């Protein structure tokens, strides 16, 4: 197996947003949606964003699995940005099919509970993912905020600069 980097995005590509863990009100992703659109991307919002809260979760295990699976399998979605983390991905990860994803990798973006997905994908398929802020991080940040802008740089293949 060799390391695989998903294709970088270009204007007009679609970024999907889902919440496979904790519940997030739909209005909290609006700054993210607006920023992604200003960057030239289309946005597809999953059913778990603003879905019915089920004891902290953004839906039942089955609903969260179905929504994530649809985004993974959707050929028009070039990247998946998670709304929020929390807890819950560990309850569904063994049921996720990566068959289509392995043939056509896409960027997986998030942290917190989403780190489990990063580790799983790399350990099993050696496909690069992005440990980044999530849709909720756009709420109080300007789109030129370096933390937020680093997501655009990653998605478009712009060289990232780090300082300590």
GROMACS .gro file of N, CA and C in nm:
model
  492
    1UNK      N    1   0.084  -0.117   0.000
    1UNK     CA    2   0.000   0.000   0.000
    1UNK      C    3   0.089   0.124   0.000
    2UNK      N    4   0.048   0.226  -0.075
    2UNK     CA    5   0.124   0.350  -0.077
    2UNK      C    6   0.035   0.465  -0.033
    3UNK      N    7   0.098   0.572   0.015
    3UNK     CA    8   0.023   0.688   0.060
    3UNK      C    9  -0.053   0.751  -0.056
    4UNK      N   10  -0.176   0.792  -0.030
    4UNK     CA   11  -0.259   0.855  -0.131
    4UNK      C   12  -0.306   0.990  -0.078
    5UNK      N   13  -0.294   1.091  -0.160
    5UNK     CA   14  -0.348   1.222  -0.128
    5UNK      C   15  -0.470   1.245  -0.217
    6UNK      N   16  -0.585   1.278  -0.159
    6UNK     CA   17  -0.703   1.306  -0.242
    6UNK      C   18  -0.676   1.422  -0.337
    7UNK      N   19  -0.751   1.430  -0.447
    7UNK     CA   20  -0.733   1.543  -0.538
    7UNK      C   21  -0.763   1.676  -0.469
    8UNK      N   22  -0.686   1.777  -0.505
    8UNK     CA   23  -0.712   1.910  -0.453
    8UNK      C   24  -0.836   1.967  -0.521
    9UNK      N   25  -0.904   2.056  -0.452
    9UNK     CA   26  -1.028   2.112  -0.503
    9UNK      C   27  -1.002   2.235  -0.590
   10UNK      N   28  -1.096   2.260  -0.677
   10UNK     CA   29  -1.095   2.379  -0.761
   10UNK      C   30  -1.232   2.446  -0.751
   11UNK      N   31  -1.242   2.565  -0.798
   11UNK     CA   32  -1.368   2.638  -0.796
   11UNK      C   33  -1.478   2.554  -0.859
   12UNK      N   34  -1.594   2.549  -0.794
   12UNK     CA   35  -1.707   2.472  -0.843
   12UNK      C   36  -1.719   2.334  -0.781
   13UNK      N   37  -1.613   2.286  -0.713
   13UNK     CA   38  -1.620   2.156  -0.646
   13UNK      C   39  -1.711   2.166  -0.524
   14UNK      N   40  -1.760   2.052  -0.480
   14UNK     CA   41  -1.856   2.048  -0.370
   14UNK      C   42  -1.794   1.999  -0.240
   15UNK      N   43  -1.824   2.072  -0.133
   15UNK     CA   44  -1.785   2.033   0.003
   15UNK      C   45  -1.913   1.992   0.075
   16UNK      N   46  -1.914   1.870   0.129
   16UNK     CA   47  -2.028   1.823   0.207
   16UNK      C   48  -2.006   1.852   0.354
   17UNK      N   49  -2.114   1.879   0.426
   17UNK     CA   50  -2.107   1.902   0.570
   17UNK      C   51  -2.203   1.806   0.639
   18UNK      N   52  -2.151   1.728   0.733
   18UNK     CA   53  -2.232   1.633   0.810
   18UNK      C   54  -2.194   1.639   0.957
   19UNK      N   55  -2.278   1.582   1.041
   19UNK     CA   56  -2.253   1.573   1.185
   19UNK      C   57  -2.271   1.427   1.229
   20UNK      N   58  -2.167   1.345   1.218
   20UNK     CA   59  -2.181   1.205   1.256
   20UNK      C   60  -2.165   1.179   1.405
   21UNK      N   61  -2.156   1.285   1.482
   21UNK     CA   62  -2.137   1.271   1.626
   21UNK      C   63  -2.241   1.358   1.697
   22UNK      N   64  -2.195   1.467   1.761
   22UNK     CA   65  -2.285   1.552   1.837
   22UNK      C   66  -2.376   1.638   1.752
   23UNK      N   67  -2.487   1.677   1.811
   23UNK     CA   68  -2.588   1.762   1.746
   23UNK      C   69  -2.535   1.904   1.728
   24UNK      N   70  -2.573   1.963   1.616
   24UNK     CA   71  -2.537   2.102   1.589
   24UNK      C   72  -2.654   2.171   1.519
   25UNK      N   73  -2.701   2.284   1.573
   25UNK     CA   74  -2.810   2.357   1.506
   25UNK      C   75  -2.767   2.403   1.367
   26UNK      N   76  -2.858   2.396   1.272
   26UNK     CA   77  -2.827   2.430   1.133
   26UNK      C   78  -2.776   2.573   1.118
   27UNK      N   79  -2.828   2.667   1.197
   27UNK     CA   80  -2.786   2.806   1.182
   27UNK      C   81  -2.639   2.827   1.219
   28UNK      N   82  -2.581   2.736   1.295
   28UNK     CA   83  -2.439   2.750   1.334
   28UNK      C   84  -2.344   2.724   1.218
   29UNK      N   85  -2.391   2.661   1.111
   29UNK     CA   86  -2.300   2.637   0.999
   29UNK      C   87  -2.309   2.746   0.892
   30UNK      N   88  -2.401   2.840   0.907
   30UNK     CA   89  -2.418   2.942   0.803
   30UNK      C   90  -2.291   3.022   0.774
   31UNK      N   91  -2.215   3.067   0.875
   31UNK     CA   92  -2.090   3.136   0.842
   31UNK      C   93  -1.995   3.046   0.761
   32UNK      N   94  -1.992   2.919   0.793
   32UNK     CA   95  -1.907   2.825   0.718
   32UNK      C   96  -1.955   2.812   0.574
   33UNK      N   97  -2.084   2.792   0.557
   33UNK     CA   98  -2.141   2.779   0.422
   33UNK      C   99  -2.110   2.903   0.340
   34UNK      N  100  -2.131   3.022   0.399
   34UNK     CA  101  -2.104   3.147   0.327
   34UNK      C  102  -1.957   3.160   0.289
   35UNK      N  103  -1.867   3.120   0.379
   35UNK     CA  104  -1.723   3.129   0.351
   35UNK      C  105  -1.686   3.031   0.240
   36UNK      N  106  -1.733   2.906   0.249
   36UNK     CA  107  -1.702   2.807   0.146
   36UNK      C  108  -1.749   2.855   0.009
   37UNK      N  109  -1.867   2.915   0.004
   37UNK     CA  110  -1.920   2.967  -0.123
   37UNK      C  111  -1.835   3.084  -0.172
   38UNK      N  112  -1.790   3.170  -0.080
   38UNK     CA  113  -1.706   3.284  -0.121
   38UNK      C  114  -1.573   3.235  -0.177
   39UNK      N  115  -1.530   3.116  -0.135
   39UNK     CA  116  -1.407   3.056  -0.187
   39UNK      C  117  -1.430   2.987  -0.321
   40UNK      N  118  -1.554   2.984  -0.368
   40UNK     CA  119  -1.585   2.925  -0.498
   40UNK      C  120  -1.637   2.783  -0.495
   41UNK      N  121  -1.661   2.730  -0.376
   41UNK     CA  122  -1.710   2.592  -0.365
   41UNK      C  123  -1.862   2.589  -0.356
   42UNK      N  124  -1.918   2.478  -0.397
   42UNK     CA  125  -2.058   2.449  -0.373
   42UNK      C  126  -2.065   2.374  -0.241
   43UNK      N  127  -2.180   2.375  -0.177
   43UNK     CA  128  -2.195   2.311  -0.047
   43UNK      C  129  -2.316   2.220  -0.048
   44UNK      N  130  -2.296   2.101   0.004
   44UNK     CA  131  -2.406   2.005   0.021
   44UNK      C  132  -2.418   1.978   0.171
   45UNK      N  133  -2.536   2.004   0.225
   45UNK     CA  134  -2.557   1.989   0.369
   45UNK      C  135  -2.629   1.857   0.396
   46UNK      N  136  -2.570   1.777   0.483
   46UNK     CA  137  -2.628   1.649   0.518
   46UNK      C  138  -2.748   1.662   0.609
   47UNK      N  139  -2.823   1.554   0.618
   47UNK     CA  140  -2.945   1.551   0.700
   47UNK      C  141  -2.917   1.562   0.848
   48UNK      N  142  -2.796   1.528   0.891
   48UNK     CA  143  -2.765   1.532   1.034
   48UNK      C  144  -2.733   1.673   1.084
   49UNK      N  145  -2.712   1.767   0.994
   49UNK     CA  146  -2.689   1.906   1.035
   49UNK      C  147  -2.824   1.966   1.070
   50UNK      N  148  -2.840   2.001   1.197
   50UNK     CA  149  -2.968   2.056   1.242
   50UNK      C  150  -3.076   1.951   1.252
   51UNK      N  151  -3.036   1.824   1.239
   51UNK     CA  152  -3.133   1.715   1.251
   51UNK      C  153  -3.186   1.706   1.392
   52UNK      N  154  -3.271   1.614   1.414
   52UNK     CA  155  -3.330   1.597   1.547
   52UNK      C  156  -3.224   1.545   1.643
   53UNK      N  157  -3.207   1.616   1.753
   53UNK     CA  158  -3.111   1.574   1.855
   53UNK      C  159  -3.164   1.449   1.924
   54UNK      N  160  -3.080   1.349   1.930
   54UNK     CA  161  -3.118   1.223   1.991
   54UNK      C  162  -3.024   1.196   2.109
   55UNK      N  163  -3.059   1.251   2.226
   55UNK     CA  164  -2.974   1.234   2.344
   55UNK      C  165  -2.831   1.276   2.317
   56UNK      N  166  -2.811   1.398   2.273
   56UNK     CA  167  -2.681   1.457   2.245
   56UNK      C  168  -2.640   1.438   2.100
   57UNK      N  169  -2.672   1.325   2.040
   57UNK     CA  170  -2.629   1.294   1.904
   57UNK      C  171  -2.713   1.369   1.800
   58UNK      N  172  -2.661   1.377   1.678
   58UNK     CA  173  -2.730   1.444   1.569
   58UNK      C  174  -2.827   1.350   1.498
   59UNK      N  175  -2.869   1.249   1.563
   59UNK     CA  176  -2.961   1.150   1.509
   59UNK      C  177  -2.927   1.014   1.567
   60UNK      N  178  -3.002   0.916   1.527
   60UNK     CA  179  -2.973   0.780   1.573
   60UNK      C  180  -2.844   0.732   1.510
   61UNK      N  181  -2.788   0.625   1.560
   61UNK     CA  182  -2.667   0.568   1.499
   61UNK      C  183  -2.691   0.541   1.351
   62UNK      N  184  -2.807   0.486   1.318
   62UNK     CA  185  -2.839   0.453   1.179
   62UNK      C  186  -2.848   0.578   1.092
   63UNK      N  187  -2.909   0.685   1.143
   63UNK     CA  188  -2.921   0.810   1.066
   63UNK      C  189  -2.785   0.873   1.044
   64UNK      N  190  -2.702   0.872   1.146
   64UNK     CA  191  -2.569   0.932   1.133
   64UNK      C  192  -2.482   0.850   1.038
   65UNK      N  193  -2.491   0.719   1.045
   65UNK     CA  194  -2.417   0.632   0.954
   65UNK      C  195  -2.463   0.654   0.810
   66UNK      N  196  -2.593   0.658   0.789
   66UNK     CA  197  -2.648   0.677   0.654
   66UNK      C  198  -2.603   0.809   0.593
   67UNK      N  199  -2.608   0.916   0.672
   67UNK     CA  200  -2.570   1.048   0.621
   67UNK      C  201  -2.422   1.052   0.584
   68UNK      N  202  -2.337   1.000   0.672
   68UNK     CA  203  -2.193   0.997   0.642
   68UNK      C  204  -2.165   0.908   0.522
   69UNK      N  205  -2.230   0.793   0.515
   69UNK     CA  206  -2.209   0.701   0.403
   69UNK      C  207  -2.248   0.767   0.270
   70UNK      N  208  -2.359   0.839   0.271
   70UNK     CA  209  -2.402   0.909   0.148
   70UNK      C  210  -2.296   1.008   0.102
   71UNK      N  211  -2.237   1.082   0.195
   71UNK     CA  212  -2.133   1.179   0.157
   71UNK      C  213  -2.007   1.108   0.107
   72UNK      N  214  -1.969   0.999   0.173
   72UNK     CA  215  -1.851   0.924   0.129
   72UNK      C  216  -1.870   0.868  -0.011
   73UNK      N  217  -1.992   0.825  -0.042
   73UNK     CA  218  -2.020   0.760  -0.170
   73UNK      C  219  -2.057   0.856  -0.282
   74UNK      N  220  -2.093   0.980  -0.248
   74UNK     CA  221  -2.137   1.078  -0.347
   74UNK      C  222  -2.018   1.122  -0.432
   75UNK      N  223  -2.022   1.091  -0.559
   75UNK     CA  224  -1.911   1.123  -0.650
   75UNK      C  225  -1.894   1.273  -0.672
   76UNK      N  226  -1.997   1.351  -0.646
   76UNK     CA  227  -1.987   1.496  -0.664
   76UNK      C  228  -1.927   1.566  -0.543
   77UNK      N  229  -1.920   1.500  -0.429
   77UNK     CA  230  -1.862   1.559  -0.309
   77UNK      C  231  -1.712   1.535  -0.310
   78UNK      N  232  -1.634   1.644  -0.311
   78UNK     CA  233  -1.488   1.634  -0.319
   78UNK      C  234  -1.421   1.638  -0.182
   79UNK      N  235  -1.495   1.687  -0.081
   79UNK     CA  236  -1.442   1.696   0.055
   79UNK      C  237  -1.560   1.690   0.152
   80UNK      N  238  -1.533   1.635   0.270
   80UNK     CA  239  -1.635   1.632   0.376
   80UNK      C  240  -1.580   1.709   0.495
   81UNK      N  241  -1.651   1.814   0.532
   81UNK     CA  242  -1.617   1.895   0.648
   81UNK      C  243  -1.720   1.863   0.755
   82UNK      N  244  -1.675   1.828   0.872
   82UNK     CA  245  -1.768   1.790   0.978
   82UNK      C  246  -1.814   1.913   1.055
   83UNK      N  247  -1.941   1.910   1.094
   83UNK     CA  248  -1.999   2.023   1.167
   83UNK      C  249  -1.939   2.039   1.303
   84UNK      N  250  -1.926   1.927   1.373
   84UNK     CA  251  -1.868   1.926   1.507
   84UNK      C  252  -1.827   1.785   1.542
   85UNK      N  253  -1.756   1.774   1.650
   85UNK     CA  254  -1.713   1.642   1.697
   85UNK      C  255  -1.795   1.603   1.816
   86UNK      N  256  -1.725   1.570   1.922
   86UNK     CA  257  -1.794   1.528   2.044
   86UNK      C  258  -1.772   1.381   2.070
   87UNK      N  259  -1.878   1.306   2.052
   87UNK     CA  260  -1.873   1.163   2.074
   87UNK      C  261  -1.977   1.098   1.985
   88UNK      N  262  -1.949   0.981   1.933
   88UNK     CA  263  -2.050   0.909   1.857
   88UNK      C  264  -1.995   0.834   1.737
   89UNK      N  265  -1.884   0.880   1.682
   89UNK     CA  266  -1.830   0.813   1.564
   89UNK      C  267  -1.787   0.670   1.596
   90UNK      N  268  -1.739   0.647   1.718
   90UNK     CA  269  -1.695   0.513   1.756
   90UNK      C  270  -1.811   0.414   1.755
   91UNK      N  271  -1.933   0.463   1.764
   91UNK     CA  272  -2.051   0.376   1.763
   91UNK      C  273  -2.087   0.329   1.623
   92UNK      N  274  -2.033   0.395   1.519
   92UNK     CA  275  -2.072   0.361   1.381
   92UNK      C  276  -1.954   0.326   1.290
   93UNK      N  277  -1.831   0.349   1.333
   93UNK     CA  278  -1.717   0.338   1.241
   93UNK      C  279  -1.702   0.200   1.179
   94UNK      N  280  -1.730   0.095   1.252
   94UNK     CA  281  -1.715  -0.041   1.199
   94UNK      C  282  -1.820  -0.074   1.093
   95UNK      N  283  -1.924   0.008   1.081
   95UNK     CA  284  -2.030  -0.016   0.983
   95UNK      C  285  -2.012   0.066   0.856
   96UNK      N  286  -1.916   0.155   0.855
   96UNK     CA  287  -1.893   0.240   0.738
   96UNK      C  288  -1.825   0.158   0.628
   97UNK      N  289  -1.876   0.172   0.507
   97UNK     CA  290  -1.813   0.108   0.391
   97UNK      C  291  -1.720   0.210   0.325
   98UNK      N  292  -1.595   0.171   0.308
   98UNK     CA  293  -1.497   0.259   0.244
   98UNK      C  294  -1.467   0.215   0.101
   99UNK      N  295  -1.549   0.127   0.047
   99UNK     CA  296  -1.524   0.071  -0.087
   99UNK      C  297  -1.514   0.181  -0.194
  100UNK      N  298  -1.614   0.267  -0.203
  100UNK     CA  299  -1.612   0.375  -0.303
  100UNK      C  300  -1.508   0.481  -0.267
  101UNK      N  301  -1.494   0.510  -0.139
  101UNK     CA  302  -1.398   0.609  -0.092
  101UNK      C  303  -1.256   0.570  -0.132
  102UNK      N  304  -1.222   0.442  -0.118
  102UNK     CA  305  -1.087   0.396  -0.153
  102UNK      C  306  -1.059   0.413  -0.302
  103UNK      N  307  -1.161   0.394  -0.385
  103UNK     CA  308  -1.144   0.410  -0.530
  103UNK      C  309  -1.138   0.556  -0.571
  104UNK      N  310  -1.207   0.640  -0.494
  104UNK     CA  311  -1.213   0.783  -0.525
  104UNK      C  312  -1.203   0.863  -0.396
  105UNK      N  313  -1.080   0.874  -0.340
  105UNK     CA  314  -1.063   0.944  -0.212
  105UNK      C  315  -1.105   1.090  -0.218
  106UNK      N  316  -1.149   1.140  -0.105
  106UNK     CA  317  -1.185   1.281  -0.091
  106UNK      C  318  -1.132   1.330   0.042
  107UNK      N  319  -1.122   1.458   0.057
  107UNK     CA  320  -1.072   1.515   0.181
  107UNK      C  321  -1.172   1.497   0.294
  108UNK      N  322  -1.123   1.451   0.407
  108UNK     CA  323  -1.199   1.437   0.531
  108UNK      C  324  -1.141   1.541   0.627
  109UNK      N  325  -1.226   1.634   0.675
  109UNK     CA  326  -1.177   1.748   0.752
  109UNK      C  327  -1.248   1.761   0.886
  110UNK      N  328  -1.169   1.766   0.993
  110UNK     CA  329  -1.225   1.784   1.127
  110UNK      C  330  -1.126   1.741   1.232
  111UNK      N  331  -1.170   1.740   1.356
  111UNK     CA  332  -1.086   1.696   1.468
  111UNK      C  333  -1.179   1.644   1.577
  112UNK      N  334  -1.134   1.639   1.701
  112UNK     CA  335  -1.212   1.587   1.812
  112UNK      C  336  -1.250   1.442   1.780
  113UNK      N  337  -1.376   1.408   1.785
  113UNK     CA  338  -1.421   1.271   1.759
  113UNK      C  339  -1.384   1.226   1.618
  114UNK      N  340  -1.368   1.320   1.526
  114UNK     CA  341  -1.335   1.290   1.387
  114UNK      C  342  -1.193   1.235   1.376
  115UNK      N  343  -1.109   1.258   1.477
  115UNK     CA  344  -0.973   1.203   1.478
  115UNK      C  345  -0.975   1.052   1.466
  116UNK      N  346  -1.077   0.988   1.521
  116UNK     CA  347  -1.092   0.843   1.506
  116UNK      C  348  -1.102   0.806   1.358
  117UNK      N  349  -1.177   0.883   1.282
  117UNK     CA  350  -1.192   0.857   1.139
  117UNK      C  351  -1.059   0.878   1.066
  118UNK      N  352  -0.986   0.984   1.101
  118UNK     CA  353  -0.853   1.006   1.041
  118UNK      C  354  -0.763   0.885   1.065
  119UNK      N  355  -0.757   0.842   1.190
  119UNK     CA  356  -0.670   0.729   1.226
  119UNK      C  357  -0.713   0.601   1.155
  120UNK      N  358  -0.841   0.577   1.149
  120UNK     CA  359  -0.893   0.456   1.085
  120UNK      C  360  -0.858   0.456   0.935
  121UNK      N  361  -0.882   0.567   0.869
  121UNK     CA  362  -0.856   0.577   0.724
  121UNK      C  363  -0.707   0.559   0.696
  122UNK      N  364  -0.622   0.626   0.773
  122UNK     CA  365  -0.479   0.614   0.747
  122UNK      C  366  -0.427   0.474   0.779
  123UNK      N  367  -0.468   0.419   0.892
  123UNK     CA  368  -0.420   0.286   0.932
  123UNK      C  369  -0.462   0.178   0.834
  124UNK      N  370  -0.581   0.191   0.778
  124UNK     CA  371  -0.633   0.087   0.690
  124UNK      C  372  -0.607   0.110   0.542
  125UNK      N  373  -0.599   0.239   0.501
  125UNK     CA  374  -0.590   0.268   0.357
  125UNK      C  375  -0.478   0.363   0.319
  126UNK      N  376  -0.408   0.420   0.415
  126UNK     CA  377  -0.300   0.517   0.392
  126UNK      C  378  -0.343   0.632   0.300
  127UNK      N  379  -0.463   0.683   0.325
  127UNK     CA  380  -0.516   0.797   0.252
  127UNK      C  381  -0.505   0.919   0.343
  128UNK      N  382  -0.451   1.028   0.290
  128UNK     CA  383  -0.435   1.151   0.369
  128UNK      C  384  -0.571   1.214   0.399
  129UNK      N  385  -0.580   1.272   0.517
  129UNK     CA  386  -0.698   1.347   0.561
  129UNK      C  387  -0.649   1.476   0.625
  130UNK      N  388  -0.740   1.564   0.663
  130UNK     CA  389  -0.700   1.691   0.722
  130UNK      C  390  -0.752   1.709   0.863
  131UNK      N  391  -0.662   1.718   0.959
  131UNK     CA  392  -0.698   1.745   1.098
  131UNK      C  393  -0.715   1.896   1.108
  132UNK      N  394  -0.838   1.944   1.085
  132UNK     CA  395  -0.865   2.087   1.072
  132UNK      C  396  -0.980   2.128   1.163
  133UNK      N  397  -1.005   2.257   1.165
  133UNK     CA  398  -1.124   2.308   1.230
  133UNK      C  399  -1.247   2.255   1.158
  134UNK      N  400  -1.360   2.266   1.224
  134UNK     CA  401  -1.484   2.217   1.166
  134UNK      C  402  -1.578   2.333   1.134
  135UNK      N  403  -1.695   2.302   1.083
  135UNK     CA  404  -1.790   2.407   1.041
  135UNK      C  405  -1.819   2.504   1.154
  136UNK      N  406  -1.829   2.455   1.276
  136UNK     CA  407  -1.857   2.542   1.390
  136UNK      C  408  -1.748   2.645   1.416
  137UNK      N  409  -1.626   2.617   1.373
  137UNK     CA  410  -1.514   2.709   1.395
  137UNK      C  411  -1.528   2.837   1.315
  138UNK      N  412  -1.608   2.835   1.209
  138UNK     CA  413  -1.627   2.952   1.125
  138UNK      C  414  -1.719   3.054   1.191
  139UNK      N  415  -1.791   3.012   1.295
  139UNK     CA  416  -1.892   3.094   1.361
  139UNK      C  417  -1.839   3.230   1.406
  140UNK      N  418  -1.726   3.230   1.471
  140UNK     CA  419  -1.673   3.354   1.528
  140UNK      C  420  -1.545   3.401   1.461
  141UNK      N  421  -1.515   3.349   1.343
  141UNK     CA  422  -1.389   3.384   1.276
  141UNK      C  423  -1.415   3.450   1.141
  142UNK      N  424  -1.329   3.540   1.106
  142UNK     CA  425  -1.329   3.602   0.975
  142UNK      C  426  -1.274   3.501   0.875
  143UNK      N  427  -1.322   3.505   0.751
  143UNK     CA  428  -1.275   3.406   0.654
  143UNK      C  429  -1.126   3.420   0.621
  144UNK      N  430  -1.066   3.532   0.655
  144UNK     CA  431  -0.922   3.549   0.635
  144UNK      C  432  -0.842   3.510   0.759
  145UNK      N  433  -0.909   3.469   0.865
  145UNK     CA  434  -0.842   3.419   0.985
  145UNK      C  435  -0.746   3.308   0.941
  146UNK      N  436  -0.620   3.312   0.983
  146UNK     CA  437  -0.522   3.213   0.937
  146UNK      C  438  -0.565   3.068   0.966
  147UNK      N  439  -0.630   3.048   1.079
  147UNK     CA  440  -0.676   2.914   1.116
  147UNK      C  441  -0.781   2.864   1.017
  148UNK      N  442  -0.877   2.950   0.985
  148UNK     CA  443  -0.982   2.916   0.889
  148UNK      C  444  -0.924   2.908   0.748
  149UNK      N  445  -0.841   3.004   0.713
  149UNK     CA  446  -0.784   3.009   0.578
  149UNK      C  447  -0.696   2.887   0.550
  150UNK      N  448  -0.639   2.826   0.654
  150UNK     CA  449  -0.555   2.707   0.632
  150UNK      C  450  -0.637   2.591   0.575
  151UNK      N  451  -0.769   2.591   0.598
  151UNK     CA  452  -0.855   2.489   0.540
  151UNK      C  453  -0.860   2.507   0.388
  152UNK      N  454  -0.874   2.631   0.343
  152UNK     CA  455  -0.871   2.660   0.200
  152UNK      C  456  -0.737   2.620   0.140
  153UNK      N  457  -0.629   2.654   0.209
  153UNK     CA  458  -0.495   2.620   0.159
  153UNK      C  459  -0.479   2.469   0.144
  154UNK      N  460  -0.526   2.394   0.243
  154UNK     CA  461  -0.516   2.247   0.235
  154UNK      C  462  -0.598   2.194   0.119
  155UNK      N  463  -0.723   2.239   0.108
  155UNK     CA  464  -0.812   2.189   0.003
  155UNK      C  465  -0.762   2.219  -0.138
  156UNK      N  466  -0.695   2.331  -0.154
  156UNK     CA  467  -0.651   2.372  -0.287
  156UNK      C  468  -0.505   2.337  -0.317
  157UNK      N  469  -0.438   2.277  -0.219
  157UNK     CA  470  -0.300   2.236  -0.241
  157UNK      C  471  -0.199   2.348  -0.228
  158UNK      N  472  -0.239   2.459  -0.167
  158UNK     CA  473  -0.147   2.570  -0.144
  158UNK      C  474  -0.050   2.531  -0.035
  159UNK      N  475   0.077   2.560  -0.057
  159UNK     CA  476   0.178   2.525   0.043
  159UNK      C  477   0.147   2.591   0.175
  160UNK      N  478   0.145   2.509   0.280
  160UNK     CA  479   0.118   2.559   0.414
  160UNK      C  480   0.247   2.603   0.480
  161UNK      N  481   0.243   2.716   0.550
  161UNK     CA  482   0.357   2.766   0.623
  161UNK      C  483   0.327   2.761   0.773
  162UNK      N  484   0.420   2.713   0.848
  162UNK     CA  485   0.403   2.702   0.993
  162UNK      C  486   0.515   2.778   1.062
  163UNK      N  487   0.483   2.837   1.176
  163UNK     CA  488   0.587   2.898   1.257
  163UNK      C  489   0.564   2.858   1.401
  164UNK      N  490   0.673   2.850   1.475
  164UNK     CA  491   0.665   2.810   1.617
  164UNK      C  492   0.692   2.928   1.706
   0.00000   0.00000   0.00000
